[in-house]
């Protein structure tokens, strides 16, 4: 095990993630995701995209439809392996194991990254990690790159049970792995005003959309 409990949890459930977290029987959530996916497809059309926290490749498939190219990354090698297997037909996708808080300076190689996408990653970053995440993108990707964040809205009785709030204001929730073991992980549910305040010093042109089960934010790095 590493010192990153979020990475350890998702590595442990990589083979079961889709069945556990992508329940297509939940028609309302699927409708929300389909709506967001349609907008993301158009928003990132023609871009060279760095995807952070690709998981099993759900959003990688969406990005690959219209992006010029996609570098799909995750801190978990097990997740990257599943994503690569799922997206084997994508000729415009490169899969890499990368920590979103330590993006290599040459991540795009000869191509300049024009957009960064992170689906359901932001909520698992503690506040101090969110600051490091934004600082790293500004340093490694540079000014004017498009940043797209998508994440969960808290739904009573559906979302993982929030068990505590720490001194920094992060909420922590209980997650259960495929073997029934409980894991306490950071899981934040920010309001629009909190998002604008958190990102405002690092980005510009913030736009936020909300659905019943998720939110999406677009902006430009300063």
mmCIF file of C-alpha atoms in Angstrom:
data_model
loop_
_atom_site.group_PDB
_atom_site.id
_atom_site.type_symbol
_atom_site.label_atom_id
_atom_site.label_comp_id
_atom_site.label_asym_id
_atom_site.label_seq_id
_atom_site.Cartn_x
_atom_site.Cartn_y
_atom_site.Cartn_z
ATOM 1 C CA UNK A 1 0.000 0.000 0.000
ATOM 2 C CA UNK A 2 1.045 3.594 -0.666
ATOM 3 C CA UNK A 3 0.523 6.679 1.481
ATOM 4 C CA UNK A 4 -2.402 7.734 -0.745
ATOM 5 C CA UNK A 5 -5.630 6.127 0.554
ATOM 6 C CA UNK A 6 -7.675 7.325 -2.430
ATOM 7 C CA UNK A 7 -5.260 5.727 -4.907
ATOM 8 C CA UNK A 8 -5.143 2.541 -2.817
ATOM 9 C CA UNK A 9 -8.945 2.275 -2.722
ATOM 10 C CA UNK A 10 -9.428 2.718 -6.451
ATOM 11 C CA UNK A 11 -6.589 0.329 -7.221
ATOM 12 C CA UNK A 12 -8.324 -2.263 -5.046
ATOM 13 C CA UNK A 13 -11.658 -1.904 -6.867
ATOM 14 C CA UNK A 14 -10.369 -1.346 -10.417
ATOM 15 C CA UNK A 15 -11.840 -4.598 -11.715
ATOM 16 C CA UNK A 16 -15.205 -3.870 -10.077
ATOM 17 C CA UNK A 17 -15.407 -0.091 -10.478
ATOM 18 C CA UNK A 18 -17.810 0.061 -13.433
ATOM 19 C CA UNK A 19 -20.376 -2.244 -11.856
ATOM 20 C CA UNK A 20 -20.097 -0.458 -8.495
ATOM 21 C CA UNK A 21 -20.145 3.198 -9.588
ATOM 22 C CA UNK A 22 -21.614 3.242 -13.124
ATOM 23 C CA UNK A 23 -25.088 1.887 -12.569
ATOM 24 C CA UNK A 24 -26.830 2.263 -15.926
ATOM 25 C CA UNK A 25 -30.075 1.220 -14.231
ATOM 26 C CA UNK A 26 -30.060 4.654 -12.526
ATOM 27 C CA UNK A 27 -31.764 6.349 -15.468
ATOM 28 C CA UNK A 28 -31.835 9.844 -13.946
ATOM 29 C CA UNK A 29 -28.086 9.890 -13.312
ATOM 30 C CA UNK A 30 -27.392 8.333 -16.693
ATOM 31 C CA UNK A 31 -29.468 11.067 -18.336
ATOM 32 C CA UNK A 32 -27.368 13.670 -16.503
ATOM 33 C CA UNK A 33 -24.117 12.021 -17.581
ATOM 34 C CA UNK A 34 -25.296 11.733 -21.178
ATOM 35 C CA UNK A 35 -26.158 15.441 -21.206
ATOM 36 C CA UNK A 36 -22.767 16.376 -19.750
ATOM 37 C CA UNK A 37 -20.994 14.026 -22.166
ATOM 38 C CA UNK A 38 -22.662 15.666 -25.140
ATOM 39 C CA UNK A 39 -21.488 19.094 -24.007
ATOM 40 C CA UNK A 40 -17.964 17.855 -23.231
ATOM 41 C CA UNK A 41 -17.714 16.305 -26.690
ATOM 42 C CA UNK A 42 -18.411 19.653 -28.323
ATOM 43 C CA UNK A 43 -16.371 21.689 -25.857
ATOM 44 C CA UNK A 44 -13.194 19.659 -26.387
ATOM 45 C CA UNK A 45 -13.551 19.085 -30.120
ATOM 46 C CA UNK A 46 -10.158 19.407 -31.811
ATOM 47 C CA UNK A 47 -8.251 19.866 -28.548
ATOM 48 C CA UNK A 48 -5.130 18.067 -27.367
ATOM 49 C CA UNK A 49 -6.476 16.912 -24.007
ATOM 50 C CA UNK A 50 -4.738 15.850 -20.818
ATOM 51 C CA UNK A 51 -7.182 13.727 -18.826
ATOM 52 C CA UNK A 52 -6.360 13.423 -15.125
ATOM 53 C CA UNK A 53 -7.874 10.623 -13.067
ATOM 54 C CA UNK A 54 -9.164 8.676 -16.066
ATOM 55 C CA UNK A 55 -10.271 5.725 -13.953
ATOM 56 C CA UNK A 56 -11.576 2.909 -16.134
ATOM 57 C CA UNK A 57 -11.903 5.174 -19.158
ATOM 58 C CA UNK A 58 -15.573 6.192 -19.085
ATOM 59 C CA UNK A 59 -14.790 9.805 -19.935
ATOM 60 C CA UNK A 60 -11.808 8.855 -22.084
ATOM 61 C CA UNK A 61 -14.295 7.318 -24.522
ATOM 62 C CA UNK A 62 -16.233 10.595 -24.589
ATOM 63 C CA UNK A 63 -13.117 12.707 -25.120
ATOM 64 C CA UNK A 64 -11.794 10.430 -27.880
ATOM 65 C CA UNK A 65 -14.908 11.061 -29.984
ATOM 66 C CA UNK A 66 -13.958 14.628 -30.823
ATOM 67 C CA UNK A 67 -10.525 15.536 -29.411
ATOM 68 C CA UNK A 68 -7.489 15.687 -31.654
ATOM 69 C CA UNK A 69 -5.674 13.526 -29.117
ATOM 70 C CA UNK A 70 -6.044 12.454 -25.488
ATOM 71 C CA UNK A 71 -3.414 11.599 -22.891
ATOM 72 C CA UNK A 72 -5.453 9.558 -20.397
ATOM 73 C CA UNK A 73 -3.749 9.335 -17.012
ATOM 74 C CA UNK A 74 -4.397 7.977 -13.554
ATOM 75 C CA UNK A 75 -2.269 7.505 -10.448
ATOM 76 C CA UNK A 76 -3.468 3.891 -10.274
ATOM 77 C CA UNK A 77 -1.733 1.556 -12.711
ATOM 78 C CA UNK A 78 -4.573 -0.933 -12.251
ATOM 79 C CA UNK A 79 -7.103 1.690 -13.375
ATOM 80 C CA UNK A 80 -4.973 2.632 -16.383
ATOM 81 C CA UNK A 81 -4.774 -1.040 -17.373
ATOM 82 C CA UNK A 82 -8.578 -1.334 -17.316
ATOM 83 C CA UNK A 83 -8.993 1.938 -19.240
ATOM 84 C CA UNK A 84 -6.496 0.785 -21.869
ATOM 85 C CA UNK A 85 -8.361 -2.502 -22.284
ATOM 86 C CA UNK A 86 -11.722 -0.747 -22.613
ATOM 87 C CA UNK A 87 -10.410 1.818 -25.088
ATOM 88 C CA UNK A 88 -8.216 -0.414 -27.180
ATOM 89 C CA UNK A 89 -9.723 0.851 -30.444
ATOM 90 C CA UNK A 90 -8.915 4.519 -29.801
ATOM 91 C CA UNK A 91 -6.050 5.489 -32.088
ATOM 92 C CA UNK A 92 -5.927 9.034 -30.696
ATOM 93 C CA UNK A 93 -5.479 8.041 -27.014
ATOM 94 C CA UNK A 94 -2.247 7.474 -25.088
ATOM 95 C CA UNK A 95 -2.497 5.919 -21.614
ATOM 96 C CA UNK A 96 -0.015 6.798 -18.855
ATOM 97 C CA UNK A 97 0.361 6.370 -15.096
ATOM 98 C CA UNK A 98 0.599 9.927 -13.735
ATOM 99 C CA UNK A 99 -0.109 11.569 -10.383
ATOM 100 C CA UNK A 100 -2.452 14.529 -10.983
ATOM 101 C CA UNK A 101 -0.524 16.441 -8.300
ATOM 102 C CA UNK A 102 2.811 15.850 -10.030
ATOM 103 C CA UNK A 103 2.242 16.195 -13.769
ATOM 104 C CA UNK A 104 5.507 15.870 -15.756
ATOM 105 C CA UNK A 105 6.629 19.048 -17.489
ATOM 106 C CA UNK A 106 6.841 17.319 -20.866
ATOM 107 C CA UNK A 107 3.551 15.450 -20.596
ATOM 108 C CA UNK A 108 2.439 16.479 -24.092
ATOM 109 C CA UNK A 109 5.723 15.696 -25.810
ATOM 110 C CA UNK A 110 5.842 17.521 -29.136
ATOM 111 C CA UNK A 111 2.173 18.514 -28.843
ATOM 112 C CA UNK A 112 1.058 21.408 -26.665
ATOM 113 C CA UNK A 113 -1.729 20.507 -24.260
ATOM 114 C CA UNK A 114 -4.655 22.833 -24.992
ATOM 115 C CA UNK A 115 -7.191 21.436 -22.505
ATOM 116 C CA UNK A 116 -7.240 19.540 -19.206
ATOM 117 C CA UNK A 117 -10.164 17.346 -18.163
ATOM 118 C CA UNK A 118 -10.755 15.823 -14.721
ATOM 119 C CA UNK A 119 -13.894 13.794 -14.101
ATOM 120 C CA UNK A 120 -14.816 13.091 -10.467
ATOM 121 C CA UNK A 121 -11.297 13.826 -9.229
ATOM 122 C CA UNK A 122 -11.692 17.269 -7.645
ATOM 123 C CA UNK A 123 -13.956 16.040 -4.834
ATOM 124 C CA UNK A 124 -11.311 13.540 -3.662
ATOM 125 C CA UNK A 125 -8.646 16.240 -3.318
ATOM 126 C CA UNK A 126 -8.264 17.856 0.073
ATOM 127 C CA UNK A 127 -8.194 21.638 0.026
ATOM 128 C CA UNK A 128 -4.422 21.887 0.249
ATOM 129 C CA UNK A 129 -4.196 19.369 -2.586
ATOM 130 C CA UNK A 130 -6.594 21.434 -4.676
ATOM 131 C CA UNK A 131 -4.214 24.381 -4.383
ATOM 132 C CA UNK A 132 -1.279 22.159 -5.417
ATOM 133 C CA UNK A 133 -3.319 20.735 -8.300
ATOM 134 C CA UNK A 134 -4.046 24.180 -9.738
ATOM 135 C CA UNK A 135 -0.500 25.439 -9.178
ATOM 136 C CA UNK A 136 0.897 22.382 -10.927
ATOM 137 C CA UNK A 137 -1.354 22.856 -13.957
ATOM 138 C CA UNK A 138 -0.408 26.505 -14.269
ATOM 139 C CA UNK A 139 3.286 25.620 -14.075
ATOM 140 C CA UNK A 140 3.204 22.563 -16.350
ATOM 141 C CA UNK A 141 0.397 23.287 -18.830
ATOM 142 C CA UNK A 142 0.465 27.064 -18.926
ATOM 143 C CA UNK A 143 -1.704 30.100 -19.426
ATOM 144 C CA UNK A 144 -4.991 30.020 -21.367
ATOM 145 C CA UNK A 145 -5.404 26.224 -21.412
ATOM 146 C CA UNK A 146 -9.021 25.145 -21.003
ATOM 147 C CA UNK A 147 -9.814 23.341 -17.740
ATOM 148 C CA UNK A 148 -12.958 21.202 -17.405
ATOM 149 C CA UNK A 149 -13.974 19.686 -14.062
ATOM 150 C CA UNK A 150 -16.935 17.374 -13.487
ATOM 151 C CA UNK A 151 -18.000 15.985 -10.122
ATOM 152 C CA UNK A 152 -20.793 14.758 -7.884
ATOM 153 C CA UNK A 153 -23.659 16.610 -6.247
ATOM 154 C CA UNK A 154 -24.522 15.274 -2.800
ATOM 155 C CA UNK A 155 -27.753 13.262 -2.808
ATOM 156 C CA UNK A 156 -29.194 12.231 0.546
ATOM 157 C CA UNK A 157 -29.525 8.465 0.799
ATOM 158 C CA UNK A 158 -27.593 7.861 -2.414
ATOM 159 C CA UNK A 159 -24.176 9.460 -1.989
ATOM 160 C CA UNK A 160 -21.551 7.808 0.243
ATOM 161 C CA UNK A 161 -22.213 8.545 3.893
ATOM 162 C CA UNK A 162 -20.342 11.635 5.102
ATOM 163 C CA UNK A 163 -18.788 10.716 8.437
ATOM 164 C CA UNK A 164 -16.850 13.823 9.451
ATOM 165 C CA UNK A 165 -15.535 17.255 8.551
ATOM 166 C CA UNK A 166 -11.893 18.009 9.388
ATOM 167 C CA UNK A 167 -10.311 21.235 10.642
ATOM 168 C CA UNK A 168 -9.587 22.383 7.067
ATOM 169 C CA UNK A 169 -13.245 22.019 6.063
ATOM 170 C CA UNK A 170 -12.859 18.804 4.054
ATOM 171 C CA UNK A 171 -15.688 16.294 4.324
ATOM 172 C CA UNK A 172 -14.804 12.598 4.585
ATOM 173 C CA UNK A 173 -17.086 9.785 3.485
ATOM 174 C CA UNK A 174 -17.320 6.031 3.864
ATOM 175 C CA UNK A 175 -16.655 3.935 0.759
ATOM 176 C CA UNK A 176 -16.969 0.148 0.590
ATOM 177 C CA UNK A 177 -14.744 -2.006 -1.590
ATOM 178 C CA UNK A 178 -15.664 -5.226 -3.405
ATOM 179 C CA UNK A 179 -14.851 -7.280 -0.300
ATOM 180 C CA UNK A 180 -17.075 -5.180 1.948
ATOM 181 C CA UNK A 181 -14.214 -3.359 3.664
ATOM 182 C CA UNK A 182 -14.896 0.262 4.625
ATOM 183 C CA UNK A 183 -12.583 3.101 3.579
ATOM 184 C CA UNK A 184 -12.729 6.694 4.837
ATOM 185 C CA UNK A 185 -11.801 9.033 1.972
ATOM 186 C CA UNK A 186 -12.042 12.773 1.318
ATOM 187 C CA UNK A 187 -15.192 13.573 -0.660
ATOM 188 C CA UNK A 188 -16.082 17.246 -0.957
ATOM 189 C CA UNK A 189 -19.346 18.672 -2.310
ATOM 190 C CA UNK A 190 -18.630 22.360 -3.001
ATOM 191 C CA UNK A 191 -21.219 25.024 -3.737
ATOM 192 C CA UNK A 192 -20.837 27.262 -6.788
ATOM 193 C CA UNK A 193 -19.588 30.111 -4.614
ATOM 194 C CA UNK A 194 -17.031 27.824 -2.947
ATOM 195 C CA UNK A 195 -15.774 26.677 -6.357
ATOM 196 C CA UNK A 196 -15.422 30.245 -7.600
ATOM 197 C CA UNK A 197 -13.567 31.255 -4.458
ATOM 198 C CA UNK A 198 -11.303 28.206 -4.574
ATOM 199 C CA UNK A 199 -10.339 28.532 -8.224
ATOM 200 C CA UNK A 200 -10.582 32.280 -8.673
ATOM 201 C CA UNK A 201 -6.939 33.118 -8.049
ATOM 202 C CA UNK A 202 -5.683 30.500 -10.542
ATOM 203 C CA UNK A 203 -8.222 30.638 -13.378
ATOM 204 C CA UNK A 204 -10.518 33.001 -15.269
ATOM 205 C CA UNK A 205 -13.806 32.808 -17.176
ATOM 206 C CA UNK A 206 -15.419 30.389 -14.729
ATOM 207 C CA UNK A 207 -18.707 28.863 -15.880
ATOM 208 C CA UNK A 208 -20.634 26.320 -13.808
ATOM 209 C CA UNK A 209 -23.553 24.101 -14.740
ATOM 210 C CA UNK A 210 -25.476 21.855 -12.362
ATOM 211 C CA UNK A 211 -27.636 18.790 -12.849
ATOM 212 C CA UNK A 212 -29.442 16.732 -10.215
ATOM 213 C CA UNK A 213 -26.495 14.371 -9.713
ATOM 214 C CA UNK A 214 -23.414 16.257 -10.909
ATOM 215 C CA UNK A 215 -21.868 19.619 -11.743
ATOM 216 C CA UNK A 216 -19.496 20.777 -14.481
ATOM 217 C CA UNK A 217 -17.092 23.717 -14.416
ATOM 218 C CA UNK A 218 -15.152 25.230 -17.292
ATOM 219 C CA UNK A 219 -12.470 27.921 -17.070
ATOM 220 C CA UNK A 220 -9.115 29.070 -18.445
ATOM 221 C CA UNK A 221 -5.851 28.852 -16.572
ATOM 222 C CA UNK A 222 -4.340 32.233 -15.745
#
